[in-house]
Amino acid sequence: MGVYNRAPLEVERGQGVRLWSADGTEYLDCVSGISTNALGHANPKLVAALKAQADKLWHVSNIFKIPGQDALADDLCAKSFADVVFFTNSGTEAVECALKTARKFHVANGQPERIDIYGFDGSFHGRTYGAINAAANPSYTEGFGPKMEGFHQLKWGDHDAIKAAIANPTTAAIIVEPVQGEGGCRAMPEQCLRGLRELCDAHGVLIIFDEVQCGMGRTGKLWAHEWAGMAPDIMAIAKALGGGFPIGACLATAEAAKGMTVGAHGSTFGGNPLAMAVGKAAFDEVSSDAILNNVNEVAGYLKQQLHGLAERFPDVIVEVRGKGLLLGVKLVPNNREFMGWARDEAKLLVAGGGDNLVRVLPPLNITLEEAREAVEKFEKACEFARTKVAG
Ligand SMILES: *Cc1c(COP(=O)(O)O)cnc(C)c1O
């Protein structure tokens, strides 16, 4: 189906932060499969984990105990607020599980009238029906039938509306990306996240965080919400969880998941042995101090350098924002056009984003030396963009 506006580039091979097209051209990859190849391409530890598991067992179904599931679930729980985990194949499925878990919680509490889910403007939660309704971006919902009942929108900073929504006796949960990815690298202020926690606690409302993009070390802490010193009740993760292998997970406290009893939910492929093997290898790395320290060091450097470019190219760059290695550069020229110039003129791959941004999303193990190269290439793209803007 023609649902993607694809870049005219066919990649054949990758190694670390580099990609090669079929004609042998080398690119520096600051897309990372959209925050997914967190440990670079063809990471030897992940390749070894996948190959070893491929020789043993691919699939058995969740009607049996699956090798590796407990180990990865235990690791995720040990390093998060969560007590239980449901594994999925994608981010949107992790979001679906989170939404269902929240509604079931209130049913288990004897409050089935609590069905309302509040999302925030500018958010992205995936492409299934629950996810598009939770984010309510018209370009993803229009043409797909009636709006689903019980989904509502809030605006950032509209404190009165947020308070009223949470105090409403039919509210089940709010869903938030602590740092928005697709929507434009906007980080919700830490005091707002803490304020949401207080309000939701006072009214028996659950908090769902969508850390599909901002989690797994991307912001320099394992989970983005750790910066605010608070935690959600339920959290969807995916993207970097498998370092490029498809896997997602819905994490929850035992209390929040109390409605998810036998038969309430399921998945054929979710949590399969291949995903568990790669996920475990990826999580061991990404959750290490070495990687998180590297993210903070390189992010500090990149942000400073991009701010420098913004000063030198005010005709090209409007603003630099984001958290950790989830960096957004808001542009004067069209972001899609700029991505093409970066690719063709500087051999640098960057991702698009809402609000006319390009996102700089290198792997979390990118070295300072490679980051320097990325800045040089970004500068080259800005120089080319300047001639286009002027011309
Ligand atoms: C990518 C993304 C999703 C959807 O993940 P898929 O694996 O594409 O289904 C959901 N939420 C956020 C924040 C994302 O960035």
mmCIF file of C-alpha atoms and ligand atoms in Angstrom:
data_model
loop_
_atom_site.group_PDB
_atom_site.id
_atom_site.type_symbol
_atom_site.label_atom_id
_atom_site.label_comp_id
_atom_site.label_asym_id
_atom_site.label_seq_id
_atom_site.Cartn_x
_atom_site.Cartn_y
_atom_site.Cartn_z
ATOM 1 C CA MET A 1 0.000 0.000 0.000
ATOM 2 C CA GLY A 2 1.198 3.464 -0.777
ATOM 3 C CA VAL A 3 1.121 4.722 2.796
ATOM 4 C CA TYR A 4 4.758 5.827 2.973
ATOM 5 C CA ASN A 5 6.416 8.775 1.290
ATOM 6 C CA ARG A 6 9.710 6.934 1.021
ATOM 7 C CA ALA A 7 13.139 8.507 0.625
ATOM 8 C CA PRO A 8 14.861 7.521 -2.624
ATOM 9 C CA LEU A 9 17.503 5.467 -0.846
ATOM 10 C CA GLU A 10 17.860 1.718 -0.623
ATOM 11 C CA VAL A 11 20.111 0.705 2.214
ATOM 12 C CA GLU A 12 21.918 -2.590 1.897
ATOM 13 C CA ARG A 13 24.159 -2.924 4.937
ATOM 14 C CA GLY A 14 24.835 -1.274 8.281
ATOM 15 C CA GLN A 15 27.577 -1.216 10.878
ATOM 16 C CA GLY A 16 27.368 0.867 14.045
ATOM 17 C CA VAL A 17 26.320 4.410 13.118
ATOM 18 C CA ARG A 18 26.989 3.860 9.392
ATOM 19 C CA LEU A 19 24.828 2.635 6.521
ATOM 20 C CA TRP A 20 25.740 1.744 2.950
ATOM 21 C CA SER A 21 23.447 1.893 -0.052
ATOM 22 C CA ALA A 22 23.556 -0.668 -2.835
ATOM 23 C CA ASP A 23 25.887 1.571 -4.912
ATOM 24 C CA GLY A 24 28.402 1.708 -2.060
ATOM 25 C CA THR A 25 27.644 5.248 -0.791
ATOM 26 C CA GLU A 26 28.277 5.619 2.952
ATOM 27 C CA TYR A 27 25.837 7.510 5.215
ATOM 28 C CA LEU A 28 26.016 8.587 8.852
ATOM 29 C CA ASP A 29 22.784 7.387 10.403
ATOM 30 C CA CYS A 30 21.146 9.782 12.874
ATOM 31 C CA VAL A 31 17.733 8.201 12.378
ATOM 32 C CA SER A 32 18.501 4.809 13.928
ATOM 33 C CA GLY A 33 15.311 3.315 12.490
ATOM 34 C CA ILE A 34 13.519 6.107 14.443
ATOM 35 C CA SER A 35 15.107 5.690 17.885
ATOM 36 C CA THR A 36 15.153 1.936 17.471
ATOM 37 C CA ASN A 37 18.677 0.724 16.613
ATOM 38 C CA ALA A 38 19.896 2.081 19.949
ATOM 39 C CA LEU A 39 23.103 0.037 19.838
ATOM 40 C CA GLY A 40 23.872 0.716 16.193
ATOM 41 C CA HIS A 41 23.541 -1.589 13.216
ATOM 42 C CA ALA A 42 24.778 -5.193 13.333
ATOM 43 C CA ASN A 43 25.733 -4.932 16.992
ATOM 44 C CA PRO A 44 27.822 -8.099 17.615
ATOM 45 C CA LYS A 45 26.152 -8.895 20.976
ATOM 46 C CA LEU A 46 22.645 -8.668 19.505
ATOM 47 C CA VAL A 47 23.630 -10.630 16.383
ATOM 48 C CA ALA A 48 25.108 -13.387 18.574
ATOM 49 C CA ALA A 49 21.999 -13.531 20.792
ATOM 50 C CA LEU A 50 19.698 -13.788 17.756
ATOM 51 C CA LYS A 51 21.801 -16.449 16.031
ATOM 52 C CA ALA A 52 22.129 -18.594 19.166
ATOM 53 C CA GLN A 53 18.372 -18.481 19.758
ATOM 54 C CA ALA A 54 17.585 -19.104 16.068
ATOM 55 C CA ASP A 55 19.316 -22.472 16.329
ATOM 56 C CA LYS A 56 17.283 -23.471 19.394
ATOM 57 C CA LEU A 57 13.650 -22.362 19.215
ATOM 58 C CA TRP A 58 11.617 -19.706 17.387
ATOM 59 C CA HIS A 59 8.046 -20.028 18.528
ATOM 60 C CA VAL A 60 5.868 -22.007 20.899
ATOM 61 C CA SER A 61 2.893 -19.729 21.846
ATOM 62 C CA ASN A 62 2.092 -18.106 25.150
ATOM 63 C CA ILE A 63 0.007 -21.107 26.144
ATOM 64 C CA PHE A 64 3.418 -22.436 27.256
ATOM 65 C CA LYS A 65 6.112 -20.849 29.398
ATOM 66 C CA ILE A 66 8.460 -19.172 26.950
ATOM 67 C CA PRO A 67 12.217 -19.373 27.467
ATOM 68 C CA GLY A 68 13.679 -15.974 28.270
ATOM 69 C CA GLN A 69 10.390 -14.215 29.089
ATOM 70 C CA ASP A 70 10.795 -14.336 32.855
ATOM 71 C CA ALA A 71 14.408 -13.206 32.632
ATOM 72 C CA LEU A 72 13.635 -10.086 30.578
ATOM 73 C CA ALA A 73 10.457 -9.318 32.552
ATOM 74 C CA ASP A 74 12.447 -9.612 35.808
ATOM 75 C CA ASP A 75 15.089 -7.210 34.481
ATOM 76 C CA LEU A 76 12.467 -4.694 33.339
ATOM 77 C CA CYS A 77 10.705 -4.829 36.709
ATOM 78 C CA ALA A 78 13.963 -4.628 38.690
ATOM 79 C CA LYS A 79 14.903 -1.437 36.821
ATOM 80 C CA SER A 80 11.499 0.268 36.785
ATOM 81 C CA PHE A 81 8.408 1.015 38.873
ATOM 82 C CA ALA A 82 6.682 -2.076 37.434
ATOM 83 C CA ASP A 83 5.750 -5.449 38.918
ATOM 84 C CA VAL A 84 4.352 -7.132 35.802
ATOM 85 C CA VAL A 85 4.983 -7.075 32.048
ATOM 86 C CA PHE A 86 3.033 -8.030 28.905
ATOM 87 C CA PHE A 87 5.169 -8.456 25.784
ATOM 88 C CA THR A 88 4.022 -7.278 22.354
ATOM 89 C CA ASN A 89 5.535 -6.968 18.861
ATOM 90 C CA SER A 90 5.239 -3.206 18.496
ATOM 91 C CA GLY A 91 4.696 0.091 20.241
ATOM 92 C CA THR A 92 1.086 0.513 19.257
ATOM 93 C CA GLU A 93 0.236 -2.911 20.691
ATOM 94 C CA ALA A 94 1.956 -1.938 23.939
ATOM 95 C CA VAL A 95 -0.235 1.205 23.989
ATOM 96 C CA GLU A 96 -3.376 -0.890 23.337
ATOM 97 C CA CYS A 97 -2.473 -3.147 26.241
ATOM 98 C CA ALA A 98 -1.937 -0.070 28.453
ATOM 99 C CA LEU A 99 -5.339 1.417 27.536
ATOM 100 C CA LYS A 100 -7.108 -1.901 28.121
ATOM 101 C CA THR A 101 -5.286 -2.418 31.424
ATOM 102 C CA ALA A 102 -6.434 1.002 32.655
ATOM 103 C CA ARG A 103 -10.101 0.401 31.877
ATOM 104 C CA LYS A 104 -10.029 -3.110 33.359
ATOM 105 C CA PHE A 105 -8.485 -1.756 36.554
ATOM 106 C CA HIS A 106 -11.568 0.341 37.204
ATOM 107 C CA VAL A 107 -13.880 -2.562 36.388
ATOM 108 C CA ALA A 108 -11.989 -4.666 38.933
ATOM 109 C CA ASN A 109 -12.468 -1.791 41.393
ATOM 110 C CA GLY A 110 -16.217 -1.825 40.873
ATOM 111 C CA GLN A 111 -16.178 1.427 38.876
ATOM 112 C CA PRO A 112 -16.946 0.333 35.294
ATOM 113 C CA GLU A 113 -18.205 3.851 34.517
ATOM 114 C CA ARG A 114 -14.589 5.062 34.502
ATOM 115 C CA ILE A 115 -13.876 4.706 30.782
ATOM 116 C CA ASP A 116 -12.525 8.123 29.804
ATOM 117 C CA ILE A 117 -8.954 8.347 28.576
ATOM 118 C CA TYR A 118 -7.318 11.768 28.162
ATOM 119 C CA GLY A 119 -4.435 12.260 25.735
ATOM 120 C CA PHE A 120 -2.443 15.404 24.990
ATOM 121 C CA ASP A 121 -2.254 17.450 21.814
ATOM 122 C CA GLY A 122 0.772 16.821 19.630
ATOM 123 C CA SER A 123 1.245 13.285 20.893
ATOM 124 C CA PHE A 124 1.774 10.103 18.906
ATOM 125 C CA HIS A 125 0.853 6.660 20.209
ATOM 126 C CA GLY A 126 0.884 4.443 17.104
ATOM 127 C CA ARG A 127 -1.583 3.528 14.355
ATOM 128 C CA THR A 128 -4.104 1.065 15.798
ATOM 129 C CA TYR A 129 -7.608 2.353 16.609
ATOM 130 C CA GLY A 130 -7.055 2.902 20.324
ATOM 131 C CA ALA A 131 -3.736 4.598 19.704
ATOM 132 C CA ILE A 132 -4.980 6.996 17.006
ATOM 133 C CA ASN A 133 -7.980 7.913 19.138
ATOM 134 C CA ALA A 134 -5.779 8.526 22.177
ATOM 135 C CA ALA A 135 -3.504 10.865 20.215
ATOM 136 C CA ALA A 136 -6.352 12.302 18.076
ATOM 137 C CA ASN A 137 -4.098 13.704 15.370
ATOM 138 C CA PRO A 138 -6.681 14.411 12.626
ATOM 139 C CA SER A 139 -4.318 13.321 9.846
ATOM 140 C CA TYR A 140 -4.270 9.820 11.378
ATOM 141 C CA THR A 141 -7.948 9.541 12.395
ATOM 142 C CA GLU A 142 -9.783 11.101 9.453
ATOM 143 C CA GLY A 143 -11.445 8.647 7.112
ATOM 144 C CA PHE A 144 -11.366 5.792 9.600
ATOM 145 C CA GLY A 145 -14.889 5.962 10.909
ATOM 146 C CA PRO A 146 -16.381 7.419 14.063
ATOM 147 C CA LYS A 147 -14.238 8.670 16.891
ATOM 148 C CA MET A 148 -14.067 6.015 19.578
ATOM 149 C CA GLU A 149 -16.113 6.680 22.662
ATOM 150 C CA GLY A 150 -14.279 7.684 25.815
ATOM 151 C CA PHE A 151 -11.246 9.360 24.220
ATOM 152 C CA HIS A 152 -10.562 13.046 24.871
ATOM 153 C CA GLN A 153 -7.835 15.605 24.338
ATOM 154 C CA LEU A 154 -6.046 18.046 26.605
ATOM 155 C CA LYS A 155 -3.734 20.924 25.739
ATOM 156 C CA TRP A 156 -0.311 21.301 27.310
ATOM 157 C CA GLY A 157 -0.388 23.956 29.979
ATOM 158 C CA ASP A 158 -4.213 24.188 30.122
ATOM 159 C CA HIS A 159 -4.150 23.500 33.850
ATOM 160 C CA ASP A 160 -7.840 24.186 34.486
ATOM 161 C CA ALA A 161 -8.948 21.711 31.814
ATOM 162 C CA ILE A 162 -6.443 19.134 33.053
ATOM 163 C CA LYS A 163 -7.675 19.478 36.648
ATOM 164 C CA ALA A 164 -11.317 19.206 35.581
ATOM 165 C CA ALA A 165 -10.602 16.121 33.456
ATOM 166 C CA ILE A 166 -8.838 14.319 36.266
ATOM 167 C CA ALA A 167 -11.559 15.207 38.781
ATOM 168 C CA ASN A 168 -14.271 13.853 36.470
ATOM 169 C CA PRO A 169 -15.773 10.699 38.067
ATOM 170 C CA THR A 170 -15.779 8.819 34.729
ATOM 171 C CA THR A 171 -12.070 9.320 34.061
ATOM 172 C CA ALA A 172 -9.984 6.145 33.815
ATOM 173 C CA ALA A 173 -6.525 7.385 32.857
ATOM 174 C CA ILE A 174 -4.399 10.011 31.213
ATOM 175 C CA ILE A 175 -1.818 9.042 28.617
ATOM 176 C CA VAL A 176 1.328 11.136 28.166
ATOM 177 C CA GLU A 177 4.643 10.991 26.372
ATOM 178 C CA PRO A 178 7.055 12.515 28.944
ATOM 179 C CA VAL A 179 9.056 13.676 25.929
ATOM 180 C CA GLN A 180 7.127 13.798 22.656
ATOM 181 C CA GLY A 181 8.904 12.183 19.723
ATOM 182 C CA GLU A 182 6.994 12.489 16.418
ATOM 183 C CA GLY A 183 5.129 15.524 17.745
ATOM 184 C CA GLY A 184 8.291 17.605 17.885
ATOM 185 C CA CYS A 185 10.729 16.697 20.699
ATOM 186 C CA ARG A 186 8.738 18.534 23.375
ATOM 187 C CA ALA A 187 9.591 17.557 26.953
ATOM 188 C CA MET A 188 6.763 17.996 29.443
ATOM 189 C CA PRO A 189 8.170 20.128 32.304
ATOM 190 C CA GLU A 190 9.190 18.001 35.283
ATOM 191 C CA GLN A 191 6.961 19.925 37.725
ATOM 192 C CA CYS A 192 3.989 19.250 35.417
ATOM 193 C CA LEU A 193 4.647 15.508 35.507
ATOM 194 C CA ARG A 194 4.838 15.650 39.308
ATOM 195 C CA GLY A 195 1.659 17.747 39.381
ATOM 196 C CA LEU A 196 -0.148 15.163 37.240
ATOM 197 C CA ARG A 197 0.922 12.434 39.652
ATOM 198 C CA GLU A 198 -0.485 14.323 42.650
ATOM 199 C CA LEU A 199 -3.777 15.115 40.928
ATOM 200 C CA CYS A 200 -4.252 11.576 39.614
ATOM 201 C CA ASP A 201 -3.496 10.080 43.028
ATOM 202 C CA ALA A 202 -6.020 12.368 44.654
ATOM 203 C CA HIS A 203 -8.767 11.262 42.247
ATOM 204 C CA GLY A 204 -8.005 7.565 41.686
ATOM 205 C CA VAL A 205 -6.989 8.113 38.055
ATOM 206 C CA LEU A 206 -4.191 6.079 36.455
ATOM 207 C CA ILE A 207 -1.201 7.556 34.616
ATOM 208 C CA ILE A 208 -0.048 5.824 31.446
ATOM 209 C CA PHE A 209 3.302 6.896 30.054
ATOM 210 C CA ASP A 210 4.108 6.216 26.449
ATOM 211 C CA GLU A 211 7.890 5.843 26.520
ATOM 212 C CA VAL A 212 8.007 3.930 23.252
ATOM 213 C CA GLN A 213 10.379 6.569 21.871
ATOM 214 C CA CYS A 214 11.742 8.489 24.880
ATOM 215 C CA GLY A 215 12.377 5.419 27.060
ATOM 216 C CA MET A 216 15.221 2.901 26.954
ATOM 217 C CA GLY A 217 17.979 5.394 27.682
ATOM 218 C CA ARG A 218 17.196 7.889 24.894
ATOM 219 C CA THR A 219 17.036 10.895 27.262
ATOM 220 C CA GLY A 220 20.067 9.889 29.344
ATOM 221 C CA LYS A 221 18.133 8.067 32.044
ATOM 222 C CA LEU A 222 16.740 4.589 31.430
ATOM 223 C CA TRP A 223 13.178 6.026 31.586
ATOM 224 C CA ALA A 224 12.414 9.634 30.697
ATOM 225 C CA HIS A 225 10.085 10.066 33.689
ATOM 226 C CA GLU A 226 12.994 9.411 36.072
ATOM 227 C CA TRP A 227 14.118 13.000 35.441
ATOM 228 C CA ALA A 228 10.936 14.117 37.235
ATOM 229 C CA GLY A 229 11.431 11.760 40.190
ATOM 230 C CA MET A 230 8.003 10.202 39.775
ATOM 231 C CA ALA A 231 6.519 7.120 38.111
ATOM 232 C CA PRO A 232 3.405 6.131 36.161
ATOM 233 C CA ASP A 233 1.056 3.206 36.905
ATOM 234 C CA ILE A 234 1.363 1.767 33.410
ATOM 235 C CA MET A 235 3.985 2.302 30.710
ATOM 236 C CA ALA A 236 4.248 1.329 27.047
ATOM 237 C CA ILE A 237 7.724 0.739 25.628
ATOM 238 C CA ALA A 238 9.034 -0.660 22.330
ATOM 239 C CA LYS A 239 11.350 0.800 19.661
ATOM 240 C CA ALA A 240 14.829 0.460 21.271
ATOM 241 C CA LEU A 241 13.771 -2.436 23.500
ATOM 242 C CA GLY A 242 14.896 -4.934 20.853
ATOM 243 C CA GLY A 243 17.654 -2.788 19.356
ATOM 244 C CA GLY A 244 15.958 -3.222 15.954
ATOM 245 C CA PHE A 245 14.208 -6.549 16.527
ATOM 246 C CA PRO A 246 10.417 -6.086 16.764
ATOM 247 C CA ILE A 247 9.365 -6.134 20.402
ATOM 248 C CA GLY A 248 7.275 -3.996 22.703
ATOM 249 C CA ALA A 249 6.075 -4.274 26.271
ATOM 250 C CA CYS A 250 3.415 -2.931 28.573
ATOM 251 C CA LEU A 251 4.706 -2.512 32.121
ATOM 252 C CA ALA A 252 2.437 -1.986 35.117
ATOM 253 C CA THR A 253 2.268 -2.091 38.881
ATOM 254 C CA ALA A 254 0.535 -5.199 40.240
ATOM 255 C CA GLU A 255 -2.270 -2.930 41.474
ATOM 256 C CA ALA A 256 -2.863 -1.256 38.086
ATOM 257 C CA ALA A 257 -2.826 -4.647 36.321
ATOM 258 C CA LYS A 258 -5.212 -6.326 38.720
ATOM 259 C CA GLY A 259 -7.993 -6.499 36.123
ATOM 260 C CA MET A 260 -5.795 -8.277 33.596
ATOM 261 C CA THR A 261 -6.696 -11.793 34.634
ATOM 262 C CA VAL A 262 -6.673 -15.031 32.592
ATOM 263 C CA GLY A 263 -8.255 -14.497 29.180
ATOM 264 C CA ALA A 264 -8.339 -10.683 29.352
ATOM 265 C CA HIS A 265 -5.645 -10.175 26.705
ATOM 266 C CA GLY A 266 -3.245 -12.132 24.522
ATOM 267 C CA SER A 267 -0.862 -12.259 21.575
ATOM 268 C CA THR A 268 0.368 -15.040 19.311
ATOM 269 C CA PHE A 269 3.835 -13.664 18.686
ATOM 270 C CA GLY A 270 4.292 -11.298 21.633
ATOM 271 C CA GLY A 271 7.200 -12.351 23.808
ATOM 272 C CA ASN A 272 8.464 -15.002 21.393
ATOM 273 C CA PRO A 273 11.849 -16.641 22.079
ATOM 274 C CA LEU A 274 13.732 -14.688 19.377
ATOM 275 C CA ALA A 275 12.447 -11.349 20.678
ATOM 276 C CA MET A 276 13.248 -12.318 24.270
ATOM 277 C CA ALA A 277 16.818 -13.334 23.443
ATOM 278 C CA VAL A 278 17.591 -10.102 21.573
ATOM 279 C CA GLY A 279 15.613 -7.985 24.049
ATOM 280 C CA LYS A 280 17.608 -9.345 26.979
ATOM 281 C CA ALA A 281 20.926 -8.692 25.239
ATOM 282 C CA ALA A 282 19.817 -5.162 24.297
ATOM 283 C CA PHE A 283 18.469 -4.347 27.758
ATOM 284 C CA ASP A 284 21.694 -5.490 29.468
ATOM 285 C CA GLU A 285 23.589 -2.954 27.364
ATOM 286 C CA VAL A 286 21.152 -0.042 27.272
ATOM 287 C CA SER A 287 20.513 -0.130 31.021
ATOM 288 C CA SER A 288 24.258 -0.044 31.797
ATOM 289 C CA ASP A 289 25.905 3.037 33.322
ATOM 290 C CA ALA A 290 28.361 3.042 30.419
ATOM 291 C CA ILE A 291 25.608 3.657 27.847
ATOM 292 C CA LEU A 292 23.632 6.134 29.960
ATOM 293 C CA ASN A 293 26.797 8.125 30.734
ATOM 294 C CA ASN A 294 27.642 8.123 27.044
ATOM 295 C CA VAL A 295 24.183 9.453 26.147
ATOM 296 C CA ASN A 296 24.572 12.345 28.593
ATOM 297 C CA GLU A 297 28.086 13.177 27.435
ATOM 298 C CA VAL A 298 27.353 13.036 23.697
ATOM 299 C CA ALA A 299 23.971 14.765 24.114
ATOM 300 C CA GLY A 300 25.635 17.661 25.934
ATOM 301 C CA TYR A 301 28.152 18.016 23.132
ATOM 302 C CA LEU A 302 25.600 17.707 20.318
ATOM 303 C CA LYS A 303 23.173 20.160 21.891
ATOM 304 C CA GLN A 304 25.920 22.737 22.391
ATOM 305 C CA GLN A 305 27.164 22.323 18.822
ATOM 306 C CA LEU A 306 23.659 22.503 17.340
ATOM 307 C CA HIS A 307 23.000 25.684 19.343
ATOM 308 C CA GLY A 308 26.219 27.045 17.827
ATOM 309 C CA LEU A 309 24.940 26.211 14.333
ATOM 310 C CA ALA A 310 21.596 27.852 15.172
ATOM 311 C CA GLU A 311 23.480 31.084 15.971
ATOM 312 C CA ARG A 312 25.504 30.911 12.769
ATOM 313 C CA PHE A 313 22.567 29.903 10.544
ATOM 314 C CA PRO A 314 19.572 31.917 11.802
ATOM 315 C CA ASP A 315 18.293 31.819 8.201
ATOM 316 C CA VAL A 316 18.104 28.000 8.415
ATOM 317 C CA ILE A 317 17.587 27.027 12.093
ATOM 318 C CA VAL A 318 14.791 28.426 14.268
ATOM 319 C CA GLU A 319 15.378 26.487 17.468
ATOM 320 C CA VAL A 320 17.127 23.464 19.018
ATOM 321 C CA ARG A 321 15.197 21.449 21.595
ATOM 322 C CA GLY A 322 14.643 18.006 23.082
ATOM 323 C CA LYS A 323 16.188 15.902 25.792
ATOM 324 C CA GLY A 324 19.256 13.651 25.679
ATOM 325 C CA LEU A 325 19.674 12.122 22.233
ATOM 326 C CA LEU A 326 16.063 12.893 21.300
ATOM 327 C CA LEU A 327 17.097 16.173 19.700
ATOM 328 C CA GLY A 328 14.936 18.332 17.475
ATOM 329 C CA VAL A 329 16.058 21.144 15.196
ATOM 330 C CA LYS A 330 13.229 23.406 14.067
ATOM 331 C CA LEU A 331 13.926 24.758 10.600
ATOM 332 C CA VAL A 332 13.139 27.729 8.377
ATOM 333 C CA PRO A 333 13.114 25.664 5.137
ATOM 334 C CA ASN A 334 10.750 22.709 4.830
ATOM 335 C CA ASN A 335 12.021 19.844 6.990
ATOM 336 C CA ARG A 336 11.385 17.175 4.318
ATOM 337 C CA GLU A 337 13.421 19.179 1.842
ATOM 338 C CA PHE A 338 16.213 19.651 4.379
ATOM 339 C CA MET A 339 16.313 15.891 5.040
ATOM 340 C CA GLY A 340 16.909 15.345 1.313
ATOM 341 C CA TRP A 341 19.714 17.949 1.244
ATOM 342 C CA ALA A 342 21.369 16.406 4.320
ATOM 343 C CA ARG A 343 21.147 12.975 2.712
ATOM 344 C CA ASP A 344 22.339 13.895 -0.777
ATOM 345 C CA GLU A 345 24.801 16.736 -0.052
ATOM 346 C CA ALA A 346 26.234 15.687 3.336
ATOM 347 C CA LYS A 347 25.497 11.916 3.474
ATOM 348 C CA LEU A 348 23.765 12.469 6.794
ATOM 349 C CA LEU A 349 20.446 10.810 7.619
ATOM 350 C CA VAL A 350 18.103 12.647 9.997
ATOM 351 C CA ALA A 351 14.439 11.993 10.793
ATOM 352 C CA GLY A 352 11.486 14.325 10.308
ATOM 353 C CA GLY A 353 9.174 15.458 13.069
ATOM 354 C CA GLY A 354 6.133 17.607 13.813
ATOM 355 C CA ASP A 355 6.424 21.411 13.906
ATOM 356 C CA ASN A 356 8.823 21.415 10.901
ATOM 357 C CA LEU A 357 11.575 19.687 12.843
ATOM 358 C CA VAL A 358 14.332 17.336 11.897
ATOM 359 C CA ARG A 359 15.176 14.913 14.675
ATOM 360 C CA VAL A 360 18.756 13.901 15.398
ATOM 361 C CA LEU A 361 18.466 10.380 16.814
ATOM 362 C CA PRO A 362 21.857 8.670 16.723
ATOM 363 C CA PRO A 363 22.440 5.291 18.348
ATOM 364 C CA LEU A 364 23.025 5.597 22.099
ATOM 365 C CA ASN A 365 26.536 4.200 21.767
ATOM 366 C CA ILE A 366 27.666 6.822 19.220
ATOM 367 C CA THR A 367 31.170 8.025 20.090
ATOM 368 C CA LEU A 368 32.158 11.681 20.523
ATOM 369 C CA GLU A 369 34.278 11.323 17.389
ATOM 370 C CA GLU A 370 31.253 10.139 15.393
ATOM 371 C CA ALA A 371 29.140 12.905 16.931
ATOM 372 C CA ARG A 372 31.727 15.439 15.692
ATOM 373 C CA GLU A 373 31.326 13.990 12.213
ATOM 374 C CA ALA A 374 27.547 14.334 12.517
ATOM 375 C CA VAL A 375 27.935 18.032 13.417
ATOM 376 C CA GLU A 376 30.249 18.644 10.436
ATOM 377 C CA LYS A 377 27.716 17.017 8.139
ATOM 378 C CA PHE A 378 24.855 18.973 9.691
ATOM 379 C CA GLU A 379 26.838 22.160 9.118
ATOM 380 C CA LYS A 380 27.360 21.186 5.491
ATOM 381 C CA ALA A 381 23.612 20.607 5.113
ATOM 382 C CA CYS A 382 22.964 24.051 6.663
ATOM 383 C CA GLU A 383 25.400 25.669 4.218
ATOM 384 C CA PHE A 384 23.582 24.049 1.314
ATOM 385 C CA ALA A 385 20.204 24.990 2.809
ATOM 386 C CA ARG A 386 21.388 28.623 3.071
ATOM 387 C CA THR A 387 21.955 28.794 -0.696
ATOM 388 C CA LYS A 388 18.449 27.367 -1.241
ATOM 389 C CA VAL A 389 16.769 29.698 1.266
ATOM 390 C CA ALA A 390 18.552 32.728 -0.246
ATOM 391 C CA GLY A 391 17.925 31.573 -3.811
HETATM 392 C C1 LIG B 1 6.724 4.811 17.393
HETATM 393 C C2 LIG B 1 5.813 5.134 18.505
HETATM 394 C C3 LIG B 1 4.670 4.374 18.775
HETATM 395 C C4 LIG B 1 4.214 3.244 17.880
HETATM 396 O O1 LIG B 1 5.126 2.207 17.790
HETATM 397 P P1 LIG B 1 4.974 1.151 16.586
HETATM 398 O O2 LIG B 1 6.019 0.116 16.898
HETATM 399 O O3 LIG B 1 5.207 1.874 15.319
HETATM 400 O O4 LIG B 1 3.604 0.596 16.663
HETATM 401 C C5 LIG B 1 3.915 4.697 19.890
HETATM 402 N N1 LIG B 1 4.257 5.713 20.688
HETATM 403 C C6 LIG B 1 5.356 6.471 20.465
HETATM 404 C C7 LIG B 1 5.698 7.564 21.417
HETATM 405 C C8 LIG B 1 6.162 6.223 19.354
HETATM 406 O O5 LIG B 1 7.225 7.000 19.122
#
